[in-house]
PDB file of C-alpha atoms in Angstrom:
ATOM      1  CA  UNK L   1      29.989   8.059  19.792  1.00 73.00           C
ATOM      2  CA  UNK L   2      32.254   5.118  20.526  1.00 72.00           C
ATOM      3  CA  UNK L   3      29.828   3.850  23.159  1.00 75.00           C
ATOM      4  CA  UNK L   4      26.986   4.071  20.652  1.00 82.00           C
ATOM      5  CA  UNK L   5      28.932   2.064  18.061  1.00 83.00           C
ATOM      6  CA  UNK L   6      29.832  -0.575  20.634  1.00 81.00           C
ATOM      7  CA  UNK L   7      26.223  -0.936  21.743  1.00 81.00           C
ATOM      8  CA  UNK L   8      24.669  -1.137  18.262  1.00 86.00           C
ATOM      9  CA  UNK L   9      27.263  -3.711  17.199  1.00 85.00           C
ATOM     10  CA  UNK L  10      26.988  -5.794  20.356  1.00 86.00           C
ATOM     11  CA  UNK L  11      24.508  -8.425  21.466  1.00 84.00           C
ATOM     12  CA  UNK L  12      21.517  -8.186  21.513  1.00 85.00           C
ATOM     13  CA  UNK L  13      21.193  -4.862  19.663  1.00 90.00           C
ATOM     14  CA  UNK L  14      23.233  -6.131  16.710  1.00 92.00           C
ATOM     15  CA  UNK L  15      20.290  -8.327  15.691  1.00 93.00           C
ATOM     16  CA  UNK L  16      18.017  -5.321  15.422  1.00 94.00           C
ATOM     17  CA  UNK L  17      20.783  -3.278  13.803  1.00 95.00           C
ATOM     18  CA  UNK L  18      21.129  -5.815  10.986  1.00 95.00           C
ATOM     19  CA  UNK L  19      17.376  -5.825  10.407  1.00 94.00           C
ATOM     20  CA  UNK L  20      17.294  -2.029  10.514  1.00 95.00           C
ATOM     21  CA  UNK L  21      19.968  -1.802   7.818  1.00 95.00           C
ATOM     22  CA  UNK L  22      17.768  -3.964   5.577  1.00 93.00           C
ATOM     23  CA  UNK L  23      14.721  -1.799   6.349  1.00 92.00           C
ATOM     24  CA  UNK L  24      16.548   1.460   5.608  1.00 93.00           C
ATOM     25  CA  UNK L  25      17.966   0.040   2.371  1.00 92.00           C
ATOM     26  CA  UNK L  26      14.488  -1.083   1.311  1.00 88.00           C
ATOM     27  CA  UNK L  27      12.893   2.321   1.901  1.00 88.00           C
ATOM     28  CA  UNK L  28      15.746   4.012   0.045  1.00 89.00           C
ATOM     29  CA  UNK L  29      14.942   1.777  -2.931  1.00 85.00           C
ATOM     30  CA  UNK L  30      11.278   2.745  -2.599  1.00 79.00           C
ATOM     31  CA  UNK L  31      12.259   6.428  -2.549  1.00 83.00           C
ATOM     32  CA  UNK L  32      14.108   6.123  -5.868  1.00 81.00           C
ATOM     33  CA  UNK L  33      11.377   3.988  -7.423  1.00 70.00           C
ATOM     34  CA  UNK L  34      13.328   0.731  -7.487  1.00 67.00           C
ATOM     35  CA  UNK L  35      10.946  -1.097  -5.146  1.00 62.00           C
ATOM     36  CA  UNK L  36       7.275  -1.082  -4.192  1.00 59.00           C
ATOM     37  CA  UNK L  37       6.247  -0.229  -0.632  1.00 56.00           C
ATOM     38  CA  UNK L  38       3.419  -2.774  -0.944  1.00 57.00           C
ATOM     39  CA  UNK L  39       5.816  -5.580  -1.712  1.00 50.00           C
ATOM     40  CA  UNK L  40       6.403  -8.760   0.217  1.00 47.00           C
ATOM     41  CA  UNK L  41       2.780  -9.913   0.130  1.00 46.00           C
ATOM     42  CA  UNK L  42       1.348  -6.559   1.048  1.00 43.00           C
ATOM     43  CA  UNK L  43      -1.535  -7.567   3.280  1.00 46.00           C
ATOM     44  CA  UNK L  44      -0.512 -11.066   4.110  1.00 45.00           C
ATOM     45  CA  UNK L  45      -0.786 -10.841   6.910  1.00 52.00           C
ATOM     46  CA  UNK L  46       0.156 -10.122  10.397  1.00 57.00           C
ATOM     47  CA  UNK L  47      -3.496 -10.518  11.415  1.00 60.00           C
ATOM     48  CA  UNK L  48      -2.672 -13.304  13.843  1.00 57.00           C
ATOM     49  CA  UNK L  49      -0.188 -10.960  15.526  1.00 64.00           C
ATOM     50  CA  UNK L  50      -2.595  -8.051  15.645  1.00 68.00           C
ATOM     51  CA  UNK L  51      -0.660  -6.123  12.994  1.00 72.00           C
ATOM     52  CA  UNK L  52      -2.804  -6.873   9.949  1.00 66.00           C
ATOM     53  CA  UNK L  53      -4.406  -4.321   7.678  1.00 70.00           C
ATOM     54  CA  UNK L  54      -1.139  -2.687   6.600  1.00 76.00           C
ATOM     55  CA  UNK L  55       1.598  -3.898   4.244  1.00 77.00           C
ATOM     56  CA  UNK L  56       4.080  -6.299   5.819  1.00 81.00           C
ATOM     57  CA  UNK L  57       6.848  -3.844   4.924  1.00 84.00           C
ATOM     58  CA  UNK L  58       5.262  -1.144   7.074  1.00 85.00           C
ATOM     59  CA  UNK L  59       4.586  -3.402  10.067  1.00 86.00           C
ATOM     60  CA  UNK L  60       8.062  -4.972   9.927  1.00 89.00           C
ATOM     61  CA  UNK L  61       9.730  -1.557   9.622  1.00 92.00           C
ATOM     62  CA  UNK L  62       7.916  -0.262  12.693  1.00 92.00           C
ATOM     63  CA  UNK L  63       8.655  -3.414  14.670  1.00 93.00           C
ATOM     64  CA  UNK L  64      12.334  -3.290  13.744  1.00 95.00           C
ATOM     65  CA  UNK L  65      12.825   0.413  14.490  1.00 96.00           C
ATOM     66  CA  UNK L  66      11.042   0.234  17.831  1.00 95.00           C
ATOM     67  CA  UNK L  67      12.818  -2.960  18.849  1.00 95.00           C
ATOM     68  CA  UNK L  68      16.202  -1.473  17.920  1.00 95.00           C
ATOM     69  CA  UNK L  69      15.550   1.653  19.974  1.00 96.00           C
ATOM     70  CA  UNK L  70      14.348  -0.284  23.024  1.00 95.00           C
ATOM     71  CA  UNK L  71      17.286  -2.691  22.900  1.00 94.00           C
ATOM     72  CA  UNK L  72      19.710   0.214  22.544  1.00 93.00           C
ATOM     73  CA  UNK L  73      18.261   2.100  25.512  1.00 93.00           C
ATOM     74  CA  UNK L  74      18.083  -0.990  27.720  1.00 91.00           C
ATOM     75  CA  UNK L  75      21.695  -1.900  26.949  1.00 87.00           C
ATOM     76  CA  UNK L  76      22.970   1.624  27.608  1.00 87.00           C
ATOM     77  CA  UNK L  77      21.121   1.804  30.929  1.00 87.00           C
ATOM     78  CA  UNK L  78      22.048  -1.667  32.187  1.00 82.00           C
ATOM     79  CA  UNK L  79      25.640  -1.947  31.035  1.00 75.00           C
ATOM     80  CA  UNK L  80      27.147   0.494  33.616  1.00 74.00           C
ATOM     81  CA  UNK L  81      25.512  -1.258  36.582  1.00 72.00           C
ATOM     82  CA  UNK L  82      26.272  -4.848  35.577  1.00 67.00           C
ATOM     83  CA  UNK L  83      29.481  -6.856  35.583  1.00 63.00           C
ATOM     84  CA  UNK L  84      31.470  -6.675  32.356  1.00 58.00           C
ATOM     85  CA  UNK L  85      30.033  -8.915  29.636  1.00 56.00           C
ATOM     86  CA  UNK L  86      26.833  -9.613  31.543  1.00 54.00           C
ATOM     87  CA  UNK L  87      24.653  -8.473  28.638  1.00 56.00           C
ATOM     88  CA  UNK L  88      26.248 -11.061  26.391  1.00 62.00           C
ATOM     89  CA  UNK L  89      24.738 -13.874  28.422  1.00 73.00           C
ATOM     90  CA  UNK L  90      21.240 -14.706  29.657  1.00 79.00           C
ATOM     91  CA  UNK L  91      20.488 -11.060  30.423  1.00 82.00           C
ATOM     92  CA  UNK L  92      21.124 -10.210  26.770  1.00 84.00           C
ATOM     93  CA  UNK L  93      18.523 -12.785  25.780  1.00 88.00           C
ATOM     94  CA  UNK L  94      16.123 -11.241  28.272  1.00 89.00           C
ATOM     95  CA  UNK L  95      16.705  -7.770  26.793  1.00 90.00           C
ATOM     96  CA  UNK L  96      16.133  -9.184  23.308  1.00 92.00           C
ATOM     97  CA  UNK L  97      12.893 -10.883  24.319  1.00 94.00           C
ATOM     98  CA  UNK L  98      11.680  -7.825  26.224  1.00 94.00           C
ATOM     99  CA  UNK L  99      12.458  -5.465  23.338  1.00 95.00           C
ATOM    100  CA  UNK L 100      10.606  -7.728  20.901  1.00 94.00           C
ATOM    101  CA  UNK L 101       7.583  -8.004  23.188  1.00 94.00           C
ATOM    102  CA  UNK L 102       7.285  -4.272  23.830  1.00 95.00           C
ATOM    103  CA  UNK L 103       7.991  -3.443  20.168  1.00 94.00           C
ATOM    104  CA  UNK L 104       5.229  -5.835  19.120  1.00 91.00           C
ATOM    105  CA  UNK L 105       2.730  -4.227  21.485  1.00 92.00           C
ATOM    106  CA  UNK L 106       3.661  -0.697  20.427  1.00 93.00           C
ATOM    107  CA  UNK L 107       3.511  -1.641  16.743  1.00 90.00           C
ATOM    108  CA  UNK L 108       0.037  -3.091  17.243  1.00 89.00           C
ATOM    109  CA  UNK L 109      -1.080   0.253  18.657  1.00 89.00           C
ATOM    110  CA  UNK L 110       0.530   2.248  15.855  1.00 87.00           C
ATOM    111  CA  UNK L 111      -0.886   0.243  12.933  1.00 84.00           C
ATOM    112  CA  UNK L 112      -4.501   0.680  14.014  1.00 79.00           C
ATOM    113  CA  UNK L 113      -4.863   4.370  13.028  1.00 78.00           C
ATOM    114  CA  UNK L 114      -3.046   3.888   9.691  1.00 73.00           C
ATOM    115  CA  UNK L 115      -5.066   0.884   8.502  1.00 70.00           C
ATOM    116  CA  UNK L 116      -7.533   3.186   6.765  1.00 68.00           C
ATOM    117  CA  UNK L 117      -4.703   4.254   4.443  1.00 69.00           C
ATOM    118  CA  UNK L 118      -4.403   0.680   3.144  1.00 65.00           C
ATOM    119  CA  UNK L 119      -7.904  -0.531   2.162  1.00 58.00           C
ATOM    120  CA  UNK L 120      -8.276  -4.272   1.641  1.00 55.00           C
ATOM    121  CA  UNK L 121     -10.404  -3.805  -1.443  1.00 51.00           C
ATOM    122  CA  UNK L 122      -8.617  -2.646  -4.601  1.00 53.00           C
ATOM    123  CA  UNK L 123      -9.904   0.448  -6.339  1.00 53.00           C
ATOM    124  CA  UNK L 124     -11.923   0.170  -9.528  1.00 57.00           C
ATOM    125  CA  UNK L 125     -10.048  -1.047 -12.595  1.00 69.00           C
ATOM    126  CA  UNK L 126     -10.747   0.043 -16.131  1.00 78.00           C
ATOM    127  CA  UNK L 127     -12.459  -3.245 -16.912  1.00 81.00           C
ATOM    128  CA  UNK L 128     -14.987  -2.457 -14.172  1.00 84.00           C
ATOM    129  CA  UNK L 129     -16.285   0.347 -16.398  1.00 90.00           C
ATOM    130  CA  UNK L 130     -17.300  -1.989 -19.219  1.00 92.00           C
ATOM    131  CA  UNK L 131     -21.090  -2.202 -19.324  1.00 91.00           C
ATOM    132  CA  UNK L 132     -21.616   1.183 -17.633  1.00 93.00           C
ATOM    133  CA  UNK L 133     -23.063   4.308 -19.147  1.00 93.00           C
ATOM    134  CA  UNK L 134     -21.023   7.474 -19.504  1.00 94.00           C
ATOM    135  CA  UNK L 135     -21.447  11.147 -20.306  1.00 94.00           C
ATOM    136  CA  UNK L 136     -19.563  12.425 -23.340  1.00 95.00           C
ATOM    137  CA  UNK L 137     -17.316  15.389 -22.493  1.00 94.00           C
ATOM    138  CA  UNK L 138     -15.953  16.259 -25.930  1.00 92.00           C
ATOM    139  CA  UNK L 139     -17.688  17.864 -28.898  1.00 90.00           C
ATOM    140  CA  UNK L 140     -17.466  14.673 -30.915  1.00 90.00           C
ATOM    141  CA  UNK L 141     -16.511  11.005 -30.658  1.00 92.00           C
ATOM    142  CA  UNK L 142     -15.123   9.077 -33.596  1.00 90.00           C
ATOM    143  CA  UNK L 143     -12.592   6.340 -34.318  1.00 89.00           C
ATOM    144  CA  UNK L 144      -9.640   8.427 -33.180  1.00 90.00           C
ATOM    145  CA  UNK L 145     -10.910  10.936 -30.641  1.00 90.00           C
ATOM    146  CA  UNK L 146     -13.246  11.316 -27.681  1.00 92.00           C
ATOM    147  CA  UNK L 147     -13.500  11.532 -23.910  1.00 94.00           C
ATOM    148  CA  UNK L 148     -16.264  10.672 -21.476  1.00 95.00           C
ATOM    149  CA  UNK L 149     -16.941  10.772 -17.761  1.00 94.00           C
ATOM    150  CA  UNK L 150     -18.016   7.537 -16.105  1.00 93.00           C
ATOM    151  CA  UNK L 151     -19.099   6.812 -12.532  1.00 88.00           C
ATOM    152  CA  UNK L 152     -17.811   3.612 -10.918  1.00 80.00           C
ATOM    153  CA  UNK L 153     -20.028   1.456  -8.732  1.00 77.00           C
ATOM    154  CA  UNK L 154     -18.331   2.838  -5.616  1.00 72.00           C
ATOM    155  CA  UNK L 155     -19.380   6.373  -6.559  1.00 77.00           C
ATOM    156  CA  UNK L 156     -16.001   7.607  -7.820  1.00 77.00           C
ATOM    157  CA  UNK L 157     -15.796   9.179 -11.277  1.00 84.00           C
ATOM    158  CA  UNK L 158     -13.156   9.110 -13.978  1.00 87.00           C
ATOM    159  CA  UNK L 159     -12.589  10.695 -17.361  1.00 91.00           C
ATOM    160  CA  UNK L 160     -11.733   8.017 -19.917  1.00 93.00           C
ATOM    161  CA  UNK L 161     -10.772   7.904 -23.575  1.00 94.00           C
ATOM    162  CA  UNK L 162     -13.582   6.647 -25.817  1.00 95.00           C
ATOM    163  CA  UNK L 163     -13.907   5.734 -29.490  1.00 94.00           C
ATOM    164  CA  UNK L 164     -16.854   4.638 -31.616  1.00 92.00           C
ATOM    165  CA  UNK L 165     -17.570   2.771 -34.820  1.00 85.00           C
ATOM    166  CA  UNK L 166     -20.011   4.197 -37.318  1.00 74.00           C
ATOM    167  CA  UNK L 167     -21.317   7.699 -37.793  1.00 71.00           C
ATOM    168  CA  UNK L 168     -23.962   7.940 -35.089  1.00 75.00           C
ATOM    169  CA  UNK L 169     -23.773  11.286 -33.364  1.00 78.00           C
ATOM    170  CA  UNK L 170     -22.212  11.395 -29.894  1.00 86.00           C
ATOM    171  CA  UNK L 171     -21.588  14.929 -28.718  1.00 87.00           C
ATOM    172  CA  UNK L 172     -20.903  16.729 -25.471  1.00 91.00           C
ATOM    173  CA  UNK L 173     -23.485  15.866 -22.816  1.00 91.00           C
ATOM    174  CA  UNK L 174     -24.907  12.833 -24.602  1.00 92.00           C
ATOM    175  CA  UNK L 175     -25.046   9.421 -22.945  1.00 93.00           C
ATOM    176  CA  UNK L 176     -23.058   6.492 -24.228  1.00 93.00           C
ATOM    177  CA  UNK L 177     -22.594   2.849 -23.285  1.00 93.00           C
ATOM    178  CA  UNK L 178     -19.064   1.528 -22.712  1.00 94.00           C
ATOM    179  CA  UNK L 179     -19.241  -1.951 -24.214  1.00 93.00           C
ATOM    180  CA  UNK L 180     -15.584  -2.946 -24.647  1.00 94.00           C
ATOM    181  CA  UNK L 181     -12.066  -1.935 -23.644  1.00 94.00           C
ATOM    182  CA  UNK L 182      -9.079  -1.822 -25.981  1.00 93.00           C
ATOM    183  CA  UNK L 183      -5.998  -2.596 -23.887  1.00 89.00           C
ATOM    184  CA  UNK L 184      -3.527  -1.759 -26.638  1.00 90.00           C
ATOM    185  CA  UNK L 185      -5.022   1.671 -27.281  1.00 89.00           C
ATOM    186  CA  UNK L 186      -6.134   2.205 -23.673  1.00 90.00           C
ATOM    187  CA  UNK L 187      -9.602   3.404 -24.657  1.00 94.00           C
ATOM    188  CA  UNK L 188     -13.207   2.219 -24.461  1.00 95.00           C
ATOM    189  CA  UNK L 189     -15.512   1.496 -27.350  1.00 95.00           C
ATOM    190  CA  UNK L 190     -18.710   3.437 -26.850  1.00 94.00           C
ATOM    191  CA  UNK L 191     -22.133   3.378 -28.478  1.00 92.00           C
ATOM    192  CA  UNK L 192     -25.093   5.743 -28.153  1.00 90.00           C
ATOM    193  CA  UNK L 193     -27.285   4.696 -25.240  1.00 86.00           C
ATOM    194  CA  UNK L 194     -31.068   4.739 -25.192  1.00 74.00           C
ATOM    195  CA  UNK L 195     -32.561   4.008 -21.772  1.00 65.00           C
ATOM    196  CA  UNK L 196     -35.950   3.333 -23.367  1.00 54.00           C
ATOM    197  CA  UNK L 197     -34.710   0.159 -25.063  1.00 53.00           C
ATOM    198  CA  UNK L 198     -32.582  -1.137 -22.169  1.00 58.00           C
ATOM    199  CA  UNK L 199     -34.606  -3.835 -20.357  1.00 47.00           C
ATOM    200  CA  UNK L 200     -32.407  -3.509 -17.314  1.00 51.00           C
ATOM    201  CA  UNK L 201     -33.071   0.229 -16.957  1.00 50.00           C
ATOM    202  CA  UNK L 202     -29.335   0.917 -16.736  1.00 49.00           C
ATOM    203  CA  UNK L 203     -28.475   4.160 -14.986  1.00 45.00           C
ATOM    204  CA  UNK L 204     -24.663   4.068 -15.121  1.00 47.00           C
TER     205      UNK L 204
END
């Protein structure tokens, strides 16, 4: 245990240790909801380093953890066979550079399979539904009640709150047109839709 503490607090591993403390503290904050895992310019971007496509926090965490482990192992293996204090000099710089290089290459390999979990394009927002048709899913729609199912342009569907002005009948299974969104009430204004009078032939 004492050897471990000496190594992690000595050069060059101490540099990775300090970064690792920051990484662990950050993910603890994420775990309790005090920080966002997509923070720090989420996709901006390690593309030039071959680590793009994932949040910077993820790439940096992997790089730090791998670099720390490699530096720790290299120091433990080399220290017994080298003169005392040797790793504090040029060899320590070499270990640091080597750990960074290998950690970078390993991180590049690891981020490739997880890129699909972090799509570049944001999902549909509620405002994207304005102008689309919907299918009413409640028995009635009035100024204070109603739900409808709407299909986004990417094919996904969502059940949204809808309201309508006037007394025109909108019941379960009927088609409506979402023409406005009320941000304060978090609902859409809907009107009965008639495909026969829509020059664009809207299909939802």
